[in-house]
Coordinates of C-alpha atoms and ligand atoms in Angstrom, one line a residue:
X1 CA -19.3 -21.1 -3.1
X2 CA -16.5 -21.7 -0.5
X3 CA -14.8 -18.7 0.9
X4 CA -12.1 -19.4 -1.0
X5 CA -13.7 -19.2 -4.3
X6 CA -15.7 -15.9 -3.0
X7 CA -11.9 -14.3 -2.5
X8 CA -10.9 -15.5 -5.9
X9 CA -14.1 -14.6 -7.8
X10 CA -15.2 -11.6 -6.8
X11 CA -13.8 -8.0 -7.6
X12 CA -11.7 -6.1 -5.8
X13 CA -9.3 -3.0 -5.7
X14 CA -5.8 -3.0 -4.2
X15 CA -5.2 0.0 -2.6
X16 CA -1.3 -0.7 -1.5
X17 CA 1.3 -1.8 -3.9
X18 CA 4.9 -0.8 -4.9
X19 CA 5.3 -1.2 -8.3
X20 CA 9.5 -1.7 -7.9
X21 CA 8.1 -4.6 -4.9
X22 CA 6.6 -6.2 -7.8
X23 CA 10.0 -7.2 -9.1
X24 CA 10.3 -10.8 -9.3
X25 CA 13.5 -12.8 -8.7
X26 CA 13.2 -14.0 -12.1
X27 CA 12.6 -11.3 -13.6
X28 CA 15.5 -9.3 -12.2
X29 CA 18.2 -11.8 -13.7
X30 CA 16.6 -11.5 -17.1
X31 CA 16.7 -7.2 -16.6
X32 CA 20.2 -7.8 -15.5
X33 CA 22.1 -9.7 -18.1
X34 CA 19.9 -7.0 -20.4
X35 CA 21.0 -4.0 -19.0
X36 CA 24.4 -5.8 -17.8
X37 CA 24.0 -4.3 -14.2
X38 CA 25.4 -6.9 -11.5
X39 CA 23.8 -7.7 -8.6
X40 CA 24.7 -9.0 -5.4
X41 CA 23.0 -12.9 -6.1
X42 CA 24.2 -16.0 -8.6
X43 CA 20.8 -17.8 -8.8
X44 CA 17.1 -17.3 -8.2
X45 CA 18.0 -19.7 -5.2
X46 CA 20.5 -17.3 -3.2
X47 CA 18.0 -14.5 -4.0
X48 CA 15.4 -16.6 -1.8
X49 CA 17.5 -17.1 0.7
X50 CA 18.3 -13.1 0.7
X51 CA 14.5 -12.8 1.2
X52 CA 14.6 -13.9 5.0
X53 CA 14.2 -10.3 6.5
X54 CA 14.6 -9.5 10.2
X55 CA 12.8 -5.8 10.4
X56 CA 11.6 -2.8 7.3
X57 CA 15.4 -1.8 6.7
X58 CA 16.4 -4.8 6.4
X59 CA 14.3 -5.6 3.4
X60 CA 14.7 -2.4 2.2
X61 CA 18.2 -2.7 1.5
X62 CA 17.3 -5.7 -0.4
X63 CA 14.8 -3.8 -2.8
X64 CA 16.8 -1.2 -3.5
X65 CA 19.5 -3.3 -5.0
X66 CA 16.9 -5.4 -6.9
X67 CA 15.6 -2.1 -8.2
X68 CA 18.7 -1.1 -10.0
X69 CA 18.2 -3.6 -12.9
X70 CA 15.1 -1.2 -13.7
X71 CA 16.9 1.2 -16.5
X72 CA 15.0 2.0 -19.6
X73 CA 11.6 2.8 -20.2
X74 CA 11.1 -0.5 -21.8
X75 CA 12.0 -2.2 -18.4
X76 CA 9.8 -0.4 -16.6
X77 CA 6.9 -1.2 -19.1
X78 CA 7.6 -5.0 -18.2
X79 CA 7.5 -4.4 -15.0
X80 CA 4.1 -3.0 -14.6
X81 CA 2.9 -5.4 -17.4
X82 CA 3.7 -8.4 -15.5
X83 CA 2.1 -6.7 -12.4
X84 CA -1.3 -6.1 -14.4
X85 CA -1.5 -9.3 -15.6
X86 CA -1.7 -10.9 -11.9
X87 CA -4.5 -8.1 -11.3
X88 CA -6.2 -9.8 -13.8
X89 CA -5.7 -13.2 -12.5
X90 CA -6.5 -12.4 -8.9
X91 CA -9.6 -9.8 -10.2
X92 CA -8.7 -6.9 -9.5
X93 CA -10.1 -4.2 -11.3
X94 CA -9.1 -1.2 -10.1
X95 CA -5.1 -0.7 -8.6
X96 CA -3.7 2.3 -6.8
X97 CA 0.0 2.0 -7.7
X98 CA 3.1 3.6 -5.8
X99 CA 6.3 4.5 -6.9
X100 CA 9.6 5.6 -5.8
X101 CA 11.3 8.6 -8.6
X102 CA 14.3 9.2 -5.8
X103 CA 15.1 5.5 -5.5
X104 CA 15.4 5.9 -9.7
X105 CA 16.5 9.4 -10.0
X106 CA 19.5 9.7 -8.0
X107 CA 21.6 6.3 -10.1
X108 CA 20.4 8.8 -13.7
X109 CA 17.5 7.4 -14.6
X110 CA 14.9 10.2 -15.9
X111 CA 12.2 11.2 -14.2
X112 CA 10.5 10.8 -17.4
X113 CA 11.6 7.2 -18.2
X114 CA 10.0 5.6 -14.6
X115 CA 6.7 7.2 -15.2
X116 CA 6.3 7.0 -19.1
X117 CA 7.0 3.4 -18.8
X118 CA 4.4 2.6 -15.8
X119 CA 1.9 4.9 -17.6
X120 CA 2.1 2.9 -20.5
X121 CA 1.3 -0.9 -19.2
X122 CA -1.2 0.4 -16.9
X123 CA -3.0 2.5 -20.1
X124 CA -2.8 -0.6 -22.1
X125 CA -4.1 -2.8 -19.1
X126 CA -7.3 -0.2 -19.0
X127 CA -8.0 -0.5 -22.4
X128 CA -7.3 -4.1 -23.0
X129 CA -9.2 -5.3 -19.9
X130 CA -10.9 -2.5 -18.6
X131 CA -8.7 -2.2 -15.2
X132 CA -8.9 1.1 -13.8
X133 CA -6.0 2.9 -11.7
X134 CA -4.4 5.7 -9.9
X135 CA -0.5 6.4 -9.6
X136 CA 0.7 7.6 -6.7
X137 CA 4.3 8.9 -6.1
X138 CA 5.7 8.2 -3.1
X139 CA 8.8 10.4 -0.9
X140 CA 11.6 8.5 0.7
X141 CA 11.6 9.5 4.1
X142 CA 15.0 8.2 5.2
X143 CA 16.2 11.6 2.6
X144 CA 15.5 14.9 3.3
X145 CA 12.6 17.6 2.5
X146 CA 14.8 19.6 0.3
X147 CA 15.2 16.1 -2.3
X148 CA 11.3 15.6 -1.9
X149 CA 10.6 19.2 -3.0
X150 CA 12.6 18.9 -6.2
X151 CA 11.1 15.5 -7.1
X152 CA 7.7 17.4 -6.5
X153 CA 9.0 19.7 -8.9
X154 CA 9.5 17.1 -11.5
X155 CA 6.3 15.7 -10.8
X156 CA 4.7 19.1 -12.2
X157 CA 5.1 17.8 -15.8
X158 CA 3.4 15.0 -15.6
X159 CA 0.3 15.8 -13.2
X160 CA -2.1 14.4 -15.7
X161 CA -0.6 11.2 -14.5
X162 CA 0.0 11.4 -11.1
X163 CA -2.9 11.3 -8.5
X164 CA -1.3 11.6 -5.3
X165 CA 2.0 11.7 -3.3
X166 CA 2.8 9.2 -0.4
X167 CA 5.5 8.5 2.2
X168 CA 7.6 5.1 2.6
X169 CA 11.0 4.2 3.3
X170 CA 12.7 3.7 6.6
X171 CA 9.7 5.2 9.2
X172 CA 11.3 4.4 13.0
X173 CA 13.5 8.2 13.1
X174 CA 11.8 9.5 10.4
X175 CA 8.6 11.1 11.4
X176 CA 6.0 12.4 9.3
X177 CA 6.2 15.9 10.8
X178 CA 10.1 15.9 8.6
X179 CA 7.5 16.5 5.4
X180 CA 5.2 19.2 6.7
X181 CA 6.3 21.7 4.1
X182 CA 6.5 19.3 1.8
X183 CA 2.8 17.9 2.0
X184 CA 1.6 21.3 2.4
X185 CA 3.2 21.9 -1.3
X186 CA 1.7 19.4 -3.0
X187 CA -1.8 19.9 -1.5
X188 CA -1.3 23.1 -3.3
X189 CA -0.5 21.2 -6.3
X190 CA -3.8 19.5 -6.3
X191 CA -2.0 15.9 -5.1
X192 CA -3.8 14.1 -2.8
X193 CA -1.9 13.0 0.2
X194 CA -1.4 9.3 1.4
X195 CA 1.5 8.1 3.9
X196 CA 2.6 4.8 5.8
X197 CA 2.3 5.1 9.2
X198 CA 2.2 2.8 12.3
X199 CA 4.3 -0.2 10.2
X200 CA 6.8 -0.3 12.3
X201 CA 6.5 3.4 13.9
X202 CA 4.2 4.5 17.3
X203 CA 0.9 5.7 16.9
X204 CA 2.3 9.3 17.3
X205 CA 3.4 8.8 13.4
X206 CA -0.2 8.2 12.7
X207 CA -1.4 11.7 14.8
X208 CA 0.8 13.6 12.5
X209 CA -0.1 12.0 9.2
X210 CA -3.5 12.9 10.2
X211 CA -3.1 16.5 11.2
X212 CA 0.2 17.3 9.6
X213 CA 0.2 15.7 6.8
X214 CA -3.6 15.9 5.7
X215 CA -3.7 12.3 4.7
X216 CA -6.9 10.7 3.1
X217 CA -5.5 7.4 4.0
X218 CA -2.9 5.5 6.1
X219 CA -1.1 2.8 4.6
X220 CA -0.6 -0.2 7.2
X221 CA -1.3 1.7 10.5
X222 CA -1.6 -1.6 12.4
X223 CA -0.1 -0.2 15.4
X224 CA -3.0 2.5 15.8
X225 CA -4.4 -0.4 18.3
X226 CA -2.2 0.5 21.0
X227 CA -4.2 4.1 20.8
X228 CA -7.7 4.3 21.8
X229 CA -8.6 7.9 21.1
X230 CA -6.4 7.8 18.2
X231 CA -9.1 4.2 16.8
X232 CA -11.7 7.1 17.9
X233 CA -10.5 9.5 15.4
X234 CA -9.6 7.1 12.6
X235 CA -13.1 5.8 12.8
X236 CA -15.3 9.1 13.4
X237 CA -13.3 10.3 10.4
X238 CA -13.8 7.4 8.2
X239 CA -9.8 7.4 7.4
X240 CA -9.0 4.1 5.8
X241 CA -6.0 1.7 6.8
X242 CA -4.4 -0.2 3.9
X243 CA -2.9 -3.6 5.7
X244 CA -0.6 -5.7 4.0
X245 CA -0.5 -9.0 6.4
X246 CA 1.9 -11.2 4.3
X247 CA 4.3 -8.2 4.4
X248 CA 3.7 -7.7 8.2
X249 CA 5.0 -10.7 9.0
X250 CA 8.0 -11.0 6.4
X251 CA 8.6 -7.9 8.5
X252 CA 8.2 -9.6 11.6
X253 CA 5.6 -6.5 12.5
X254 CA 3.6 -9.8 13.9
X255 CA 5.0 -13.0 14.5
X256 CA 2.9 -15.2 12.8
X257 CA -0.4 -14.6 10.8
X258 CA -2.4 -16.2 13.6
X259 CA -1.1 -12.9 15.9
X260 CA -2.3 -10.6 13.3
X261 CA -4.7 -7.9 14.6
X262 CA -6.5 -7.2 11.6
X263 CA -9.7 -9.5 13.2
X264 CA -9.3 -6.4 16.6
X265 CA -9.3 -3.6 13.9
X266 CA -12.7 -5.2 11.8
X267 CA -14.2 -5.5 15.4
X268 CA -13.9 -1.7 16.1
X269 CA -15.1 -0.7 12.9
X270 CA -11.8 0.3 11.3
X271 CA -11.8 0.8 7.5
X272 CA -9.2 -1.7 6.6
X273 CA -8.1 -2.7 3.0
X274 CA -6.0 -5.8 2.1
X275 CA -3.2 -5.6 -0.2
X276 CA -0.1 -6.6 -0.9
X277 CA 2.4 -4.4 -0.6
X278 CA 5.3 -5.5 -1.9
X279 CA 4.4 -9.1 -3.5
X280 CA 7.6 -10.8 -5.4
X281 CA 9.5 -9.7 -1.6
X282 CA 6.8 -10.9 1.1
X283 CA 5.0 -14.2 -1.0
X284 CA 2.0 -13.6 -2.8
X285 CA -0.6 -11.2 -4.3
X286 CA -3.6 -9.8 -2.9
X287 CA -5.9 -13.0 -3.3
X288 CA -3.3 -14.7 -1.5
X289 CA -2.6 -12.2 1.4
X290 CA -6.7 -12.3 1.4
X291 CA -7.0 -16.4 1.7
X292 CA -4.1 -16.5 4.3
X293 CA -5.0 -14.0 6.8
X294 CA -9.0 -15.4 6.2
X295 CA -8.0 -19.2 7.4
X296 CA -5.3 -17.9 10.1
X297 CA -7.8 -15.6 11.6
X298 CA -10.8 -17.5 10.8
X299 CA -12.5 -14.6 9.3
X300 CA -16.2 -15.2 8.2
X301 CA -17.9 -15.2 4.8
X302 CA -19.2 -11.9 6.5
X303 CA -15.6 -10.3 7.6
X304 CA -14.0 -10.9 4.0
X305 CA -17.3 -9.5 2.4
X306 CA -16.5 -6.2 4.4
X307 CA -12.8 -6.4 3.3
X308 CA -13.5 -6.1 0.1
X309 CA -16.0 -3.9 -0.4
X310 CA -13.6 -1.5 2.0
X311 CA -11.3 -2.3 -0.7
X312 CA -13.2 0.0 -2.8
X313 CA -15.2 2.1 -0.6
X314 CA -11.5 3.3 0.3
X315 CA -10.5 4.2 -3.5
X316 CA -10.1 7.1 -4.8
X317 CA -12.7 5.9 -7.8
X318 CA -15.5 8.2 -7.5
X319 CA -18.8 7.6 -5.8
X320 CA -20.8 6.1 -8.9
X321 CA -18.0 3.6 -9.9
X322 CA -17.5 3.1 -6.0
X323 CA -21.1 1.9 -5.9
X324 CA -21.1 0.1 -9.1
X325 CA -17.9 -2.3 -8.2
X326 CA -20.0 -2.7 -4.5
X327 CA -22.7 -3.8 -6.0
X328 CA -21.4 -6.6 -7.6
X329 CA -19.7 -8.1 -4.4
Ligands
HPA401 N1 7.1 0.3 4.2 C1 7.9 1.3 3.9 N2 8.5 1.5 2.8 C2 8.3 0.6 1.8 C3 7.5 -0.5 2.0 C4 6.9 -0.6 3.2 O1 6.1 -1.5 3.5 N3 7.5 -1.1 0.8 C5 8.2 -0.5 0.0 N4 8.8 0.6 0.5
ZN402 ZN1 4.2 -0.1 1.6

C-alpha cells in the first residue's frame, strides 16, 4: 500500500476543527439567498480571491462575515451534515468539534438554535455510520471574561452535550491568563479545558494554558519549539498539540509546507495530532492536510503511522475505544 493509500484508508480522529470553518463558499451563497443576509462577495470567484490571508486576524475577519448566513437551526444542521459526510470520506471516525456561541449570540441567534442544530447531524452521523464525537465550545478571546462567563452560563443547559470549553480568536494581546476565572469556573462545571496557544502567540501563551488554564491539550502550539524546557514539560506531561499545517501556512505561521516544523516536534517526542482546522478557509480536510505535510516533509510510512495513532491516543475517547481504533492502524 503506498503511503498515500495508508492516509486515505486507515482510521483516524480529528482532534481540531471549527465547525463555522467548515463553511464552504458554496454553501454560503445558497444560506444567503435563504436567509436573505448579504455578504460582502458577488461570486464563489471573489470569495476565493478574499481567501488570500496575510496573518490570524486577517482571516478572521473573513469568517466571521461568512458566519452570518448561519441563522436557523436548520442551517446549522447543514452545516455540520456536510462536515460529517467528508469525515466519512476521509475515515474519520471519531471528531472533536468546536464552536463559537459568542460569534452567534451577540447578531440574536439562540444559544439553543447553534447547538440543537450541530447536535443533531453529529447524532445522526453516530447512528447512521457509527462516527463517534465530542463538542467543545470555544471562548473568543479578543472579548472579555465577563461575555465568557455568561456564555458559560448558557452552556449549563445543555451540558449533556457539551464536553469541554476552548479558547480561539485573535491570540497576539490576548493572553490566556485574561480567562483564569473563567477556566477555573468551568473546571467546576465538570468542562474539560482545551485552548490554542503558540499559533501565532510566544511560548509564554503556552506556560499559562498549562498552569493557568489546566488544559488537557493545546491546539496548534507550533511555536513551543523556540522553548526547550517548555518541549520538556509538554512531553514529561504527555500534553498533546493539535497542528493544523494547511492552516499554518494560509496563516503564513510558516512560509511554505516544506518550513513546517512538525518533522522537529515528531523528533522530540511531542504528541502531535493532524487536523484541519478550519477546512473550506485554508484548502482541504484532514486527509489532505495529512498527504501534504507527508510529501513536503518527507515523513515516513513510520512518522504518519505515529500521527495517527496520536490522533487518537490524544482523544478524549476512553481508554478501551482508544485501544480498539489503535489497533486497527
Ligand atoms: N485560531 C484562532 N481562532 C480561530 C482559528 C484559529 O486557527 N480558527 C477559527 N478560529
Ligand atoms: Zn483553530
Amino acid at each position: 500500500m503506498s503511503i498515500v493509500e495508508f492516509i486515505k484508508k486507515k482510521p483516524k480522529a480529528e482532534l481540531h476543527l471549527h465547525i463555522e470553518g467548515t463553511l464552504e463558499p458554496e454553501h454560503m451563497f445558497v444560506l444567503a439567498k435563504r436567509n436573505n443576509i448579504q455578504i460582502p462577495f458577488n461570486n464563489i470567484s471573489d470569495v476565493k480571491k478574499a481567501y488570500n490571508f496575510s496573518n490570524l486576524e486577517s482571516f478572521l475577519k473573513i469568517y466571521y462575515e461568512g458566519s452570518k448566513v448561519l441563522v436557523k437551526e436548520q442551517d446549522f444542521f447543514d452545516l455540520t451534515w456536510a462536515y460529517v459526510l467528508k469525515c466519512k470520506e476521509d475515515n474519520v471516525v471519531h471528531t472533536e468539534v468546536f464552536f463559537d456561541p459568542q460569534t452567534h449570540v451577540y447578531r440574536g441567534i439562540s444559544f439553543d438554535t447553534v447547538i440543537s442544530g450541530i447536535y443533531r447531524a453529529l447524532k445522526k452521523a453516530n447512528k447512521e455510520f457509527g462516527l463517534s464525537f465530542k463538542i467543545i465550545m470555544c471562548f473568543l478571546r479578543h472579548l472579555d471574561q465577563e461575555s465568557g462567563l455568561e456564555i458559560l452560563n448558557q452552556a449549563l443547559a445543555h451540558k449533556d452535550k457539551i464536553f469541554g470549553v476552548g479558547l480561539d480568536s485573535s491570540e497576539t494581546g490576548n493572553p490566556p491568563r485574561k480567562f483564569e476565572k473563567l477556566f477555573k469556573k468551568a473546571i467546576e462545571k465538570d468542562f474539560i479545558t482545551v485552548a490554542h496557544a503558540g499559533e501565532e502567540g510566544p511560548p509564554e501563551y503556552i506556560w499559562e494554558a498549562l498552569n493557568l488554564l489546566n488544559v488537557k491539550r493545546i491546539d496548534h502550539g507550533v511555536q513551543c519549539l523556540h522553548d526547550e524546557k517548555l518541549v520538556k514539560k509538554l512531553c514529561n506531561n504527555q500534553i498533546p498539540l493539535t497542528v493544523c499545517p494547511l492552516s499554518n501556512i494560509k496563516l503564513r505561521v510558516f512560509k511554505k509546507l516544506e518550513e513546517h516544523n512538525l518533522k522537529k516536534m515528531l523528533d522530540k517526542k511531542l504528541i502531535v495530532t493532524v487536523n484541519s482546522d478550519d477546512p473550506a478557509y485554508f484548502g482541504g480536510y484532514v486527509n489532505k492536510n495529512l498527504i501534504e505535510i507527508q510529501a513536503a516533509l518527507n515523513l515516513s510510512a513510520n512518522e504518519v503511522k505515529t500521527l495517527l495513532i496520536n490522533s487518537f491516543k490524544s482523544s478524549f475517547l476512553k481508554e478501551e475505544e482508544k485501544k480498539e481504533w489503535i489497533s486497527k492502524i
